[in-house]
Amino acid sequence: MLRCAVVGATGYTGMELIKILLRHSGVAIAALTTRQQESIPVHQLIPNLVCKTDLVIRPYTVQELNQAADVVFLCLPHTEAMESAAQFRRAGKTVIDLSADLRLRDAKTYERWYGEKHTQPVLLKHAVYGLPEVNRKRIAQADLIANPGCYPTAAILALYPLVQQKLVDLESIIIDAKSGVSGAGKKAKASTHFCEVTENFSAYKVNSHQHTPEIEQCLSGAAGRKMRVTFTPHLLPLERGILATVYAKRKPSVSPQRILDAFAKSYKNEPFIRLHPKGSFPSLRHVRYTNYCDLGIEADSRSKQVIVIGAIDNLIKGASGQAVQNMNIRFDFPEEEGLN
Amino acid sequence: MLRCAVVGATGYTGMELIKILLRHSGVAIAALTTRQQESIPVHQLIPNLVCKTDLVIRPYTVQELNQAADVVFLCLPHTEAMESAAQFRRAGKTVIDLSADLRLRDAKTYERWYGEKHTQPVLLKHAVYGLPEVNRKRIAQADLIANPGCYPTAAILALYPLVQQKLVDLESIIIDAKSGVSGAGKKAKASTHFCEVTENFSAYKVNSHQHTPEIEQCLSGAAGRKMRVTFTPHLLPLERGILATVYAKRKPSVSPQRILDAFAKSYKNEPFIRLHPKGSFPSLRHVRYTNYCDLGIEADSRSKQVIVIGAIDNLIKGASGQAVQNMNIRFDFPEEEGLN
Amino acid sequence: MLRCAVVGATGYTGMELIKILLRHSGVAIAALTTRQQESIPVHQLIPNLVCKTDLVIRPYTVQELNQAADVVFLCLPHTEAMESAAQFRRAGKTVIDLSADLRLRDAKTYERWYGEKHTQPVLLKHAVYGLPEVNRKRIAQADLIANPGCYPTAAILALYPLVQQKLVDLESIIIDAKSGVSGAGKKAKASTHFCEVTENFSAYKVNSHQHTPEIEQCLSGAAGRKMRVTFTPHLLPLERGILATVYAKRKPSVSPQRILDAFAKSYKNEPFIRLHPKGSFPSLRHVRYTNYCDLGIEADSRSKQVIVIGAIDNLIKGASGQAVQNMNIRFDFPEEEGLN
Amino acid sequence: MLRCAVVGATGYTGMELIKILLRHSGVAIAALTTRQQESIPVHQLIPNLVCKTDLVIRPYTVQELNQAADVVFLCLPHTEAMESAAQFRRAGKTVIDLSADLRLRDAKTYERWYGEKHTQPVLLKHAVYGLPEVNRKRIAQADLIANPGCYPTAAILALYPLVQQKLVDLESIIIDAKSGVSGAGKKAKASTHFCEVTENFSAYKVNSHQHTPEIEQCLSGAAGRKMRVTFTPHLLPLERGILATVYAKRKPSVSPQRILDAFAKSYKNEPFIRLHPKGSFPSLRHVRYTNYCDLGIEADSRSKQVIVIGAIDNLIKGASGQAVQNMNIRFDFPEEEGLN
C-alpha cells in the first residue's frame, strides 16, 4: 500500500482528496494535517461520508510526516506550498502540489501575477505540470508534480488539439469561463456570502486573473511559440463546476471536419475526456462529482469561429481528482483507480 | 390619459408591463387580455403587488379593445403577434410588439430562423426597431414598434459604439451571453424544471439561436455593411438578468482611450445606460428590477481584444421596460416615466 | 419635512431603510452614518437604486446628528444600540431602535438570553414595543420605539388573535419558523458561505433562540398571564423572507369558524395584514419586497390543531418597513406612506 | 447473481435505483423498462455516471420480464403500480413497489386519500410495509414489499421510539416537514418551474397530504391504538432532501434522559440511523446522496415539548436506497451492500 499524506486537509480540495483516497484500493491514508490546534475527525468534516472512517485530521511535525508517508499532497495556500514542497523533496518524498506555486516555470512571471516573492525558484526546474492529457509520460517519472489550476484544466483541454496542430489563428484565442463558488475556497468572504451570490452573476479579474500565464505557458509549449490568450472568468451562483466556452478562428485552409478529427484523435485513448457528438454540448451536471472533462465542439460556425465548450468539476478534474490521476500515473496504478 | 391595452397579459413580460404601467402617471390601463376562459384578478397573478388594483385579466373581443385603447402592447408568442399587429394597425392603433415577429426586415430571414411562414411581410417595412439608444428619432414617429429581443438589447448596446465608429475588426465579434431562466418563458418545460436548472449551467442553441439575425441586422446597419457575429447563449441558474460578455479586436490604429471615449460620447445623454469606471464591471444584481443597461469596458487587454460586459434585466430593459421607454418616446412622456 | 438619520446605514436593514425613506414624501434623509473611515455614496452601496441620489454615508459626530435630525433610526448591533439610544433620547430625539436592546422589559431576561450586561435598564420602562397591529395607540405617543425582531413579527401576528381571545390551549403553542439568509446579517461567516447554504436546510438554536423571550413577553401580555412557547428556527437557502408555521390546540368549546372570525375581526382594518381565503396559504414570493404579513389559517384540522402560516419579508415588515410604519404612526403620516 | 428489473426506470427514483444497483456486488440488472417507444442508453439519462455501462432502457413485454428477472422494482405512478404488482406476483416474482399503491392496508383509506379506485385489495393483505427499522423480520420473509413514502420515512423514524414506548402524549403529535423539489417528480409542472421555486418557500396540502394516513397507520401500529397526527409539508428551493421537525408533548412522568435513552436503544444496531449528540442537529447536506436518516433530539425544552429533527435524502432513504435495503434484507445480502 502506498502511504499518502494530505497536508492542509480541511479545505475544499483536501476534503475531496480524502473522499477519493478512501475509495482507492492501492493506497493508505497515512496522515491528514491541519495547523489548527484541535484535531477534527474526518466524519465530522464530511458528514455525508458513508464509508466509515476513524481518521482524524491533526497537527503533525515534519518528522512524523516524513516517517509516515511516501507521497505528500499539498493542499496549502500559495506561498506556503513552495516551502513545504522544498522540505518534502529534501526528504525524498514524491510531492503533488495542488497550489499555484510550482506551475509557472519562470519565477518572475509568478511574482508579477501573484504579487509574492518566489523563494524556491530551483524547484521550478524540476516540477512537472500535471495535466495527464498533455504530459503523461513526464508525469510517470516525476517526483514533483505541479497540479494544474481549475480554469487552466478546462481551458487547455478545450484548446490543446487546435493549438498543437496549428488549426487556428493563435492570435484569436478567447476563453470565456464560468466557475462555481467553491473555486473561491472555503474561507468566508464578502464575495462568497450567500446573499451576494444567489440570483447574481458577474465577471471578475477581467484581463488580470492569475491563471492567465499558466494557460499561456502550456499552450505556448504546444504551439512551439509564445502566445497570448484573452481570459475572462465569471462567478456562477452554484457550488461546483467550471464551464469554459473557448473561441478560436479557424484557419482558412482547415475544414470543420479536420477540427473534429483533431479532437477525436488527440483524445482517443483518454479515460477522462468525453467528446459530445456533433450538435450536443456539455452541462455542469454531466460532470459534477466526476473526474471527466466533457467537450462539445462547433467547428462550422457562420463566422469561422471554432467554439469549444469544456466542462469539469473544479474540485475533481480541476483539483483533487486530477491529483490522484497524477499519482496513479506516477505509481503505475490503473489511471481510473479511485476515480469512479 | 393615454389608454393602454396589454394583449397576452399573463406571461412574464405581461406581468412586468402591468407593474410598470401601474406606476406610470400618464397612462391608464384600459384592458388586460388572456385567451383563457376564466378571468384573473391582477393581484392574484402578482401577489406581491403593493399598489392596490382591481384590474382583471379577461378575454376581450377585438372590437372591445379597439374602443378601449389607444396603444396596444402585444405580449404574444411569435406567429400570433404578427396577425394581431396587422389587425390593430388597421384600426389605427399604435402597436408595440414584444414578440420577434416584426423585428427582422426580411421575411425570408424570419422564416429561415424561426421556421414559420411570415404572413404579414408588408408590416415589416413600417415597423421601427425599438432600441432607443440607436433609433430614438424614428421611434418618436412610429406607429408600429418592434421591441427588441433580450439578448440583442444587451449585445447591441455593448457593441454599438465600436461598430458604428469602426473601431474594431468587424470579422472578430463574439458575443458570449448568459441568461436567467425567466427568458425561457412561464410555460413549464423539462428544461425549466427546478431540478434541471439548479446547480447546473450550459450553453444552448450554439451557433443557431434565433436572435442572431436580429443582432446582425442592427449592427450591419450601424457598420454600413453586412456583417456576422458569433453568438453563444447560456442558461444561468437564476431567475432574471442577462449578462453579455462581448469581444472584438481593436484596430491597430485605435487607442484604448479612443474606445473608452467612444462609449462615453455615444451614451452621454442616455438615461438608461450606466458606464462603469475603468476596472469595474457590471453584476446582474446591479440591474435587476431596473431598466438600466450597465456597461463595463476593458479596452487595453494583453491580446488587443476589447472586452465589453453588458448587463440588463431581461424582463425590463430586455422587454417590458424598454416597451414603456418606447411608448414614452412615442407619446412625448418623460423618457424615464414609470421606469424608476 | 421630518428630518431622519439612519445610524449604521451600511448593513442590510440600513440599506432597506434608505430605499424606503427615499420613496417617502414626508421625510428628508438628513444623515446616514457609518463607523468606517471612508464615506460611501449610497448609489454605490445599492447599485440598482433607480431613484437618483447623491447621498453619502459617512462618519458623523453626535453633535452633528443632533443638529441634523428629528428622528433617529438605530441599525446597530445589539449592546451598541442601547448606549446610542440613551444619548439621542437625552438630546430629545425620537428614537426607533431596530436592535434587540430595548425590546425586553426586564433587563435580567435580556442578560440571560443575550449574554451581555444591560447598561440602560431605565430606558426599558419608556420603550414601546413597535408592533402596530398590537400597540398602535402607544406607538403614536412614543419617543422610544423598540422595533420588533423578524421572527417575533411573523410569529406574534400569526398567534395574536388566538391568544388574546383565549381560543387555544396556551400550553400547546409551537412556532416552526424558516428564515432566509439575510436574517443573519451582512457579515461574512462560515454559516453564510454560499457553498454551505445552497442545497442545504437545517434547524439552529433549537430551544435557545434569543427571540423566544420577545415572543413570550408579547403573547403573555395578550393572554394576561405568563406563557411559554416552543420556537424552532430554520435556515432556508434563499435571500429574504420568513415563513412561520404555528400550531396551537383549539379549545374544545371553540368552533373552527370562530377561529377564522377572530382573525378577520382582529385584522379587519390592518393595512399590512392580508388574510388568505380558506384553503389557501402564503408563499414567501407573495410578500418579498413588501411590508405585508400574509396569513393562512387551517382551523379545522383532523387533530384539532389550529395551523396558521405567516409570511413576511424579514428585512421589510420584519425590520425596516415596520420601522417606517412606526414612524408614520408616530408622526401622523398616512400609515402606508413610503411602503408601497 | 440476483437478477433485478426496474419497471419505469426513467424517473427520479428509477435513476437512483440504477445507480445503486450498479454498485451492488450481488445483483445483475436484467431489465430497465420504459413505456416510451425509443430506447434510452443509461449513460445518456445519467451522464455523470462514472461506472461505464452499456445498459439500455427500453420497452419490455411482461413475458420478457418474467424470464429475465427474479426481483422486480416498480417505479411507476400510483394506480399503475397495483396492476403491475399483481401481475408479477402471479408470476412468482418478488416485488418491491416504490409507489403508494400497497402501503395502506385498507383500500377504503387509499381511495379516500388518493381519489382513485383500488383494484387489487387482496394484495394489501400480503404486502409488508418496507421500513426496516420497524419491520425488518417481516421484510426478510416478504415477497411483496410496499416501500415507504419519503415523508413517512423521515417522520416515522423521528417518532417511533416515542410512540412505541408511550413516552409522549399521542394526541400532541405535529410533523412540520420540508422537502426538496425532486419529491414532486420529474414531470414539468407550473409548481416545479425554476422561477416559481427559487427564492420561494411555502406550505402545501396543509392538513390534506396523502402521506398522512401512511404515517398514522404505522404509528398506530406502534402505539397499539388508532392515533392521528398533524402533518404540514413545505416545498424547499433545493433539489433533494427532507427535513422533518416533529413535536410531541413529553408525558409528565417521563424524564428527558429517558427520551434520549429510548432513541439510543431503539436504533442501537441500525446501520442507517445516525443519532446526533445532544445539542447538535442534522442538516440536509449531511445526508444527501446517502441512505442515512440523521436524528437530533431536544428532550428538555422549556415547554415540555420533545423536538426531534429527522433528515433523509428523499430519493435514497426516502425511496430507492430503502428499496435496496429491503432487497438486501429479503435476499440475505449484507444490509449496507450497494449503499455506501
Tab-separated table of C-alpha atoms in Angstrom, chain C residues 155-175 219 222-224 227 245-251 254-264 266-267 295-300 304-309:
chain	number	residue	atom	x	y	z
C	155	ALA	CA	-44.929	34.557	14.937
C	156	ILE	CA	-46.891	37.056	17.003
C	157	LEU	CA	-49.072	38.190	14.113
C	158	ALA	CA	-49.915	34.537	13.404
C	159	LEU	CA	-50.849	33.907	17.034
C	160	TYR	CA	-52.201	37.139	18.461
C	161	PRO	CA	-55.957	36.688	17.901
C	162	LEU	CA	-55.786	33.093	19.152
C	163	VAL	CA	-54.013	34.032	22.347
C	164	GLN	CA	-55.700	37.293	23.123
C	165	GLN	CA	-59.162	35.815	22.683
C	166	LYS	CA	-58.128	32.629	24.508
C	167	LEU	CA	-59.273	30.339	21.725
C	168	VAL	CA	-56.443	27.859	22.148
C	169	ASP	CA	-54.624	25.945	24.852
C	170	LEU	CA	-51.832	28.297	25.875
C	171	GLU	CA	-49.567	25.379	26.789
C	172	SER	CA	-49.660	23.990	23.267
C	173	ILE	CA	-48.061	26.690	21.185
C	174	ILE	CA	-45.385	25.696	18.691
C	175	ILE	CA	-43.658	28.010	16.242
C	219	LEU	CA	-48.067	36.929	23.917
C	222	ALA	CA	-52.083	39.438	25.296
C	223	ALA	CA	-53.013	36.397	27.359
C	224	GLY	CA	-52.900	38.282	30.642
C	227	MET	CA	-46.873	31.733	28.956
C	245	THR	CA	-45.878	27.751	10.656
C	246	VAL	CA	-47.540	27.928	14.056
C	247	TYR	CA	-49.578	25.305	15.828
C	248	ALA	CA	-51.974	25.674	18.739
C	249	LYS	CA	-54.588	23.314	20.114
C	250	ARG	CA	-58.113	24.604	19.645
C	251	LYS	CA	-60.152	24.635	22.836
C	254	VAL	CA	-64.239	26.847	20.135
C	255	SER	CA	-65.508	26.156	16.627
C	256	PRO	CA	-63.262	26.390	13.564
C	257	GLN	CA	-65.411	29.228	12.288
C	258	ARG	CA	-64.829	31.206	15.439
C	259	ILE	CA	-61.090	30.940	14.814
C	260	LEU	CA	-61.490	32.348	11.321
C	261	ASP	CA	-63.751	35.097	12.612
C	262	ALA	CA	-61.223	36.093	15.226
C	263	PHE	CA	-58.566	36.709	12.585
C	264	ALA	CA	-60.991	38.521	10.305
C	266	SER	CA	-58.687	41.470	14.653
C	267	TYR	CA	-57.082	42.404	11.385
C	295	LEU	CA	-51.644	34.805	6.944
C	296	GLY	CA	-53.280	31.495	6.012
C	297	ILE	CA	-55.378	29.641	8.563
C	298	GLU	CA	-56.374	25.999	8.865
C	299	ALA	CA	-58.797	25.863	11.763
C	300	ASP	CA	-60.421	22.513	11.155
C	304	LYS	CA	-57.842	19.775	16.485
C	305	GLN	CA	-54.646	21.721	15.895
C	306	VAL	CA	-55.077	25.198	14.510
C	307	ILE	CA	-52.368	25.772	11.918
C	308	VAL	CA	-51.537	29.350	10.986
C	309	ILE	CA	-48.911	30.198	8.399
